[in-house]
């Protein structure tokens, strides 16, 4: 009796189920039609787009204008980007004289002085030779305290000092913790220093070019390529709980990174390894 | 991934539903009525070919959309173009292999494999998953091909997995072994319509980043003695995802720099 009841119930409900599907033949025709259309379209697209194959895992093409816009903002953000502290420097200029058989020396030394330098320009220019040339311009005006002897008379003054640097250097790429940086190659750029010293009637023409390593002045600049040193992967939660997912940090290691350039673009090719991180 | 998990949840629900609701019925009246009641009374070959036809159509449509996009947009490249090759996508996929999760306290699953195939305009991912229900001793081995779609909407990037060509193999022990066919059909039918039941995975379109330009100090002991110090600066910038295009060999992401602030 119970079996009959179940059978009756099931028969009634059975009419509600099922899927309306096209016949196999009809679907096969559609598969053929769309496959033929896709193959033809693929041929046309391949002709239009060209070969996009890349051997490296990730390739990033960045307009140099984007980097220069960032650098412009950086340069224009303030006028006191670099602080310069003059320290005691003996006899930056001296001359030996003799008057009436008496020998003496005129000299001037720097005692101290502080001034700010304005980073006027830091930009990059790429060219077709894969060299990325950096341009750096710094300038500043201030005062230094100097002292010395003129005609055996002790003298001191606080003359104006003008600093100017406008030089070129090359950038190279560095990868650190999954990020790509543009870093200046080691090179001496010349800091031109002019001090207009006037002690009594003595005008001292002081002009020196001080070599500075550009890699020490400009620290590596991170390239804006949405890269991370680690990425949080949404993974299935290992323990049963309310959340079905947990986010696992994976370190990103870039390797075999290369940089090339055209007139308007920088191209970075790199490969990626994911590394589990200690939690 | 969320969709995937939801799909597994659905899968589990159907397994449980099938087991609880129809095991008695099946034992009393046989598989055909059970299938009908479960809405799983369909011709598997018809279903399989229907899904294959749908994916052929979808693949063609996506390629057509790509062609239209390429024809309508200017050839000007975005400010930043990120290209990921297939090997990179496979590396991402491999992070999921052997990862285990839980559908409920008695149903676990393990992702056995994940593969990617790129076509013009679309990407296909194949998941191999094993779900196991301890209570009913049911294993469902799932091979699920999904087409990945991207869409920009309300400042968000939507990623949706549309499954097709679902091949479940159920292994149920004891009395429930008669339900294997039913379970397979239920899984196939319900996962086939997964994308209409579950929302897509959302990503923000704007990526905010900050980096610190370190201060530097140098001492010059030369013609003039001096210490030079550059000040630390913080740079905030926003990268805007403007486009994602899938080609046969690479996925290209277009990015623009929308905001730069130096502090």
Tab-separated table of C-alpha atoms in Angstrom, chain B:
chain	number	residue	atom	x	y	z
B	1	UNK	CA	37.212	31.143	-6.960
B	2	UNK	CA	34.172	32.289	-5.045
B	3	UNK	CA	31.971	31.103	-7.851
B	4	UNK	CA	33.847	27.878	-7.879
B	5	UNK	CA	33.255	27.398	-4.185
B	6	UNK	CA	29.657	28.341	-4.564
B	7	UNK	CA	29.381	25.800	-7.303
B	8	UNK	CA	30.761	23.176	-5.028
B	9	UNK	CA	28.335	24.246	-2.366
B	10	UNK	CA	25.552	23.831	-4.874
B	11	UNK	CA	26.996	20.520	-5.866
B	12	UNK	CA	26.965	19.408	-2.259
B	13	UNK	CA	23.450	20.652	-1.719
B	14	UNK	CA	22.333	18.623	-4.635
B	15	UNK	CA	24.168	15.595	-3.464
B	16	UNK	CA	22.579	15.885	-0.043
B	17	UNK	CA	19.215	16.693	-1.552
B	18	UNK	CA	19.516	13.786	-3.881
B	19	UNK	CA	20.608	11.461	-1.137
B	20	UNK	CA	18.042	12.480	1.441
B	21	UNK	CA	15.110	13.204	-0.807
B	22	UNK	CA	15.343	10.471	-3.314
B	23	UNK	CA	17.187	7.553	-1.908
B	24	UNK	CA	13.919	6.099	-0.588
B	25	UNK	CA	12.123	6.901	-3.805
B	26	UNK	CA	14.847	5.346	-5.892
B	27	UNK	CA	14.881	2.217	-3.864
B	28	UNK	CA	11.090	1.996	-4.196
B	29	UNK	CA	10.462	3.013	-7.757
B	30	UNK	CA	13.722	3.010	-9.750
B	31	UNK	CA	15.974	5.670	-11.250
B	32	UNK	CA	13.804	7.163	-13.988
B	33	UNK	CA	11.209	8.682	-11.688
B	34	UNK	CA	13.908	9.822	-9.289
B	35	UNK	CA	15.619	11.674	-12.132
B	36	UNK	CA	12.367	13.281	-13.161
B	37	UNK	CA	11.615	14.423	-9.643
B	38	UNK	CA	15.105	15.855	-9.307
B	39	UNK	CA	14.757	17.653	-12.605
B	40	UNK	CA	17.630	15.559	-13.845
B	41	UNK	CA	15.760	13.620	-16.460
B	42	UNK	CA	17.679	14.668	-19.537
B	43	UNK	CA	19.650	13.051	-22.269
B	44	UNK	CA	23.294	13.383	-21.288
B	45	UNK	CA	24.503	13.406	-24.897
B	46	UNK	CA	22.008	16.151	-25.752
B	47	UNK	CA	23.136	18.072	-22.712
B	48	UNK	CA	26.801	17.645	-23.531
B	49	UNK	CA	26.384	18.735	-27.154
B	50	UNK	CA	24.169	21.634	-26.116
B	51	UNK	CA	26.874	22.893	-23.755
B	52	UNK	CA	29.546	22.408	-26.421
B	53	UNK	CA	27.439	24.384	-28.893
B	54	UNK	CA	26.930	27.125	-26.308
B	55	UNK	CA	30.628	27.403	-25.692
B	56	UNK	CA	31.390	27.479	-29.419
B	57	UNK	CA	28.900	30.304	-29.742
B	58	UNK	CA	30.289	32.101	-26.706
B	59	UNK	CA	33.871	31.743	-27.936
B	60	UNK	CA	32.864	33.164	-31.327
B	61	UNK	CA	30.893	36.004	-29.696
B	62	UNK	CA	33.810	36.939	-27.460
B	63	UNK	CA	36.170	36.956	-30.449
B	64	UNK	CA	33.664	39.128	-32.334
B	65	UNK	CA	33.489	41.510	-29.368
B	66	UNK	CA	37.279	41.721	-29.384
B	67	UNK	CA	37.248	42.508	-33.107
B	68	UNK	CA	34.634	45.247	-32.588
B	69	UNK	CA	36.627	46.691	-29.706
B	70	UNK	CA	39.812	46.735	-31.764
B	71	UNK	CA	37.994	48.398	-34.655
B	72	UNK	CA	36.313	51.019	-32.490
B	73	UNK	CA	39.078	52.030	-30.146
B	74	UNK	CA	42.016	54.140	-31.177
B	75	UNK	CA	45.290	52.300	-31.602
B	76	UNK	CA	46.820	54.499	-28.899
B	77	UNK	CA	48.335	52.288	-26.271
B	78	UNK	CA	47.438	52.775	-22.615
B	79	UNK	CA	49.965	54.487	-20.373
B	80	UNK	CA	50.916	51.151	-18.899
B	81	UNK	CA	50.297	47.825	-20.575
B	82	UNK	CA	50.703	44.644	-18.588
B	83	UNK	CA	50.882	41.400	-20.567
B	84	UNK	CA	50.672	37.991	-18.939
B	85	UNK	CA	51.460	34.921	-20.978
B	86	UNK	CA	49.819	31.529	-20.642
B	87	UNK	CA	52.694	30.160	-18.563
B	88	UNK	CA	52.054	32.907	-16.009
B	89	UNK	CA	48.353	32.051	-15.838
B	90	UNK	CA	49.283	28.390	-15.384
B	91	UNK	CA	51.636	29.393	-12.555
B	92	UNK	CA	48.765	31.186	-10.853
B	93	UNK	CA	46.539	28.145	-11.423
B	94	UNK	CA	49.152	25.816	-9.948
B	95	UNK	CA	48.910	27.639	-6.600
B	96	UNK	CA	45.493	26.021	-6.207
B	97	UNK	CA	46.527	22.449	-6.931
B	98	UNK	CA	46.110	20.189	-3.905
B	99	UNK	CA	44.469	22.941	-1.904
B	100	UNK	CA	41.667	21.522	0.200
B	101	UNK	CA	38.541	23.129	1.507
B	102	UNK	CA	35.284	22.308	3.183
B	103	UNK	CA	31.751	22.602	1.904
B	104	UNK	CA	30.372	21.743	5.345
B	105	UNK	CA	31.712	19.889	8.353
B	106	UNK	CA	31.380	16.534	6.625
B	107	UNK	CA	32.084	17.419	2.991
B	108	UNK	CA	35.589	18.238	1.895
B	109	UNK	CA	37.069	18.821	-1.493
B	110	UNK	CA	40.452	19.016	-3.075
B	111	UNK	CA	41.408	20.862	-6.247
B	112	UNK	CA	43.381	18.314	-8.172
B	113	UNK	CA	44.280	20.317	-11.229
B	114	UNK	CA	43.690	23.625	-13.000
B	115	UNK	CA	44.588	24.481	-16.592
B	116	UNK	CA	44.170	27.538	-18.766
B	117	UNK	CA	43.566	27.917	-22.492
B	118	UNK	CA	43.549	31.287	-24.204
B	119	UNK	CA	41.493	32.145	-27.263
B	120	UNK	CA	40.873	35.449	-28.992
B	121	UNK	CA	38.495	37.244	-26.654
B	122	UNK	CA	38.075	34.500	-24.068
B	123	UNK	CA	39.920	32.247	-21.661
B	124	UNK	CA	38.999	28.729	-20.697
B	125	UNK	CA	39.895	27.150	-17.372
B	126	UNK	CA	39.625	23.490	-16.566
B	127	UNK	CA	39.245	22.501	-12.926
B	128	UNK	CA	39.623	18.988	-11.689
B	129	UNK	CA	37.994	18.677	-8.275
B	130	UNK	CA	37.291	15.806	-5.912
B	131	UNK	CA	34.500	16.358	-3.396
B	132	UNK	CA	33.889	13.822	-0.640
B	133	UNK	CA	30.954	13.517	1.725
B	134	UNK	CA	31.981	11.540	4.821
B	135	UNK	CA	28.455	11.010	6.100
B	136	UNK	CA	27.132	9.357	2.967
B	137	UNK	CA	30.498	8.108	1.726
B	138	UNK	CA	29.999	9.776	-1.651
B	139	UNK	CA	32.873	10.895	-3.858
B	140	UNK	CA	32.244	13.190	-6.804
B	141	UNK	CA	35.094	13.585	-9.226
B	142	UNK	CA	34.442	16.719	-11.254
B	143	UNK	CA	36.081	17.848	-14.417
B	144	UNK	CA	34.712	21.303	-15.106
B	145	UNK	CA	35.588	23.556	-18.037
B	146	UNK	CA	34.729	27.212	-17.473
B	147	UNK	CA	34.853	30.209	-19.751
B	148	UNK	CA	36.131	33.347	-18.046
B	149	UNK	CA	34.456	36.621	-18.777
B	150	UNK	CA	35.453	40.143	-17.748
B	151	UNK	CA	33.217	43.157	-17.522
B	152	UNK	CA	33.683	46.697	-16.193
B	153	UNK	CA	30.780	47.930	-14.106
B	154	UNK	CA	30.466	50.666	-11.465
B	155	UNK	CA	34.190	51.078	-10.820
B	156	UNK	CA	34.609	47.352	-10.471
B	157	UNK	CA	36.014	44.650	-12.628
B	158	UNK	CA	33.732	41.637	-12.682
B	159	UNK	CA	35.102	38.175	-13.318
B	160	UNK	CA	32.618	35.443	-14.014
B	161	UNK	CA	33.137	31.744	-14.524
B	162	UNK	CA	30.668	30.170	-16.915
B	163	UNK	CA	30.996	26.387	-16.659
B	164	UNK	CA	30.451	24.065	-19.564
B	165	UNK	CA	31.367	20.496	-20.369
B	166	UNK	CA	30.913	19.291	-16.804
B	167	UNK	CA	31.904	15.688	-16.239
B	168	UNK	CA	31.030	14.388	-12.784
B	169	UNK	CA	31.816	10.829	-11.765
B	170	UNK	CA	30.048	9.903	-8.520
B	171	UNK	CA	31.143	7.010	-6.373
B	172	UNK	CA	28.671	6.139	-3.639
B	173	UNK	CA	29.044	3.143	-1.388
B	174	UNK	CA	26.491	0.533	-0.259
B	175	UNK	CA	22.780	1.113	-0.861
B	176	UNK	CA	23.402	4.603	-2.213
B	177	UNK	CA	25.380	3.271	-5.149
B	178	UNK	CA	22.101	3.288	-7.104
B	179	UNK	CA	22.074	7.092	-6.828
B	180	UNK	CA	25.379	7.645	-8.636
B	181	UNK	CA	23.752	8.349	-11.991
B	182	UNK	CA	21.268	10.735	-10.384
B	183	UNK	CA	24.007	12.613	-8.519
B	184	UNK	CA	26.002	13.002	-11.704
B	185	UNK	CA	23.024	14.387	-13.595
B	186	UNK	CA	22.132	16.785	-10.784
B	187	UNK	CA	25.679	18.113	-10.601
B	188	UNK	CA	25.833	18.485	-14.369
B	189	UNK	CA	22.553	20.324	-14.625
B	190	UNK	CA	23.075	22.672	-11.698
B	191	UNK	CA	26.674	23.592	-12.376
B	192	UNK	CA	25.688	24.300	-15.963
B	193	UNK	CA	23.586	27.253	-14.794
B	194	UNK	CA	25.976	28.346	-12.056
B	195	UNK	CA	26.667	31.798	-13.498
B	196	UNK	CA	22.991	32.760	-13.430
B	197	UNK	CA	22.665	31.802	-9.765
B	198	UNK	CA	25.819	33.315	-8.341
B	199	UNK	CA	27.309	36.789	-8.542
B	200	UNK	CA	30.667	37.308	-10.235
B	201	UNK	CA	33.931	37.829	-8.430
B	202	UNK	CA	34.585	41.573	-8.054
B	203	UNK	CA	37.870	43.424	-8.156
B	204	UNK	CA	38.412	47.153	-7.672
B	205	UNK	CA	39.328	49.039	-10.823
B	206	UNK	CA	41.419	51.596	-8.965
B	207	UNK	CA	44.591	50.343	-7.361
B	208	UNK	CA	45.996	52.761	-4.799
B	209	UNK	CA	49.704	52.485	-4.193
B	210	UNK	CA	52.264	54.268	-2.114
B	211	UNK	CA	55.965	54.154	-2.090
B	212	UNK	CA	58.589	55.901	-0.101
B	213	UNK	CA	61.521	57.475	-1.796
B	214	UNK	CA	64.224	56.978	0.776
B	215	UNK	CA	66.309	59.794	2.068
B	216	UNK	CA	69.959	59.754	1.148
B	217	UNK	CA	73.051	61.066	2.871
B	218	UNK	CA	76.485	61.568	1.461
B	219	UNK	CA	79.648	63.063	2.793
B	220	UNK	CA	82.009	64.892	0.482
B	221	UNK	CA	85.553	65.350	1.658
B	222	UNK	CA	87.121	66.987	-1.347
B	223	UNK	CA	87.881	70.500	-2.453
B	224	UNK	CA	85.068	71.538	-0.171
B	225	UNK	CA	83.898	69.476	2.787
B	226	UNK	CA	80.172	69.075	2.861
B	227	UNK	CA	77.368	66.765	3.909
B	228	UNK	CA	74.468	66.425	1.510
B	229	UNK	CA	71.125	65.017	2.524
B	230	UNK	CA	68.035	64.498	0.422
B	231	UNK	CA	64.746	64.276	2.259
B	232	UNK	CA	62.427	61.287	2.355
B	233	UNK	CA	59.293	61.665	0.276
B	234	UNK	CA	56.106	59.660	0.073
B	235	UNK	CA	54.527	59.232	-3.307
B	236	UNK	CA	50.881	58.174	-3.568
B	237	UNK	CA	49.495	57.175	-6.899
B	238	UNK	CA	46.458	55.463	-8.310
B	239	UNK	CA	46.490	53.046	-11.173
B	240	UNK	CA	43.241	52.653	-13.031
B	241	UNK	CA	42.479	49.412	-14.871
B	242	UNK	CA	41.022	50.552	-18.173
B	243	UNK	CA	40.906	47.435	-20.280
B	244	UNK	CA	41.431	43.705	-20.328
B	245	UNK	CA	41.911	42.001	-23.659
B	246	UNK	CA	42.452	38.298	-24.132
B	247	UNK	CA	44.446	37.122	-27.109
B	248	UNK	CA	45.538	33.679	-28.117
B	249	UNK	CA	48.905	33.937	-26.405
B	250	UNK	CA	48.558	36.662	-23.819
B	251	UNK	CA	46.175	38.520	-21.573
B	252	UNK	CA	46.732	42.263	-21.803
B	253	UNK	CA	45.688	44.654	-19.081
B	254	UNK	CA	45.560	48.366	-19.849
B	255	UNK	CA	46.378	50.682	-16.961
B	256	UNK	CA	46.418	54.444	-16.604
B	257	UNK	CA	47.997	56.518	-13.891
B	258	UNK	CA	45.222	58.746	-12.620
B	259	UNK	CA	46.639	60.494	-9.590
B	260	UNK	CA	50.087	61.250	-8.268
B	261	UNK	CA	50.668	63.020	-4.973
B	262	UNK	CA	53.991	63.685	-3.350
B	263	UNK	CA	54.161	64.297	0.391
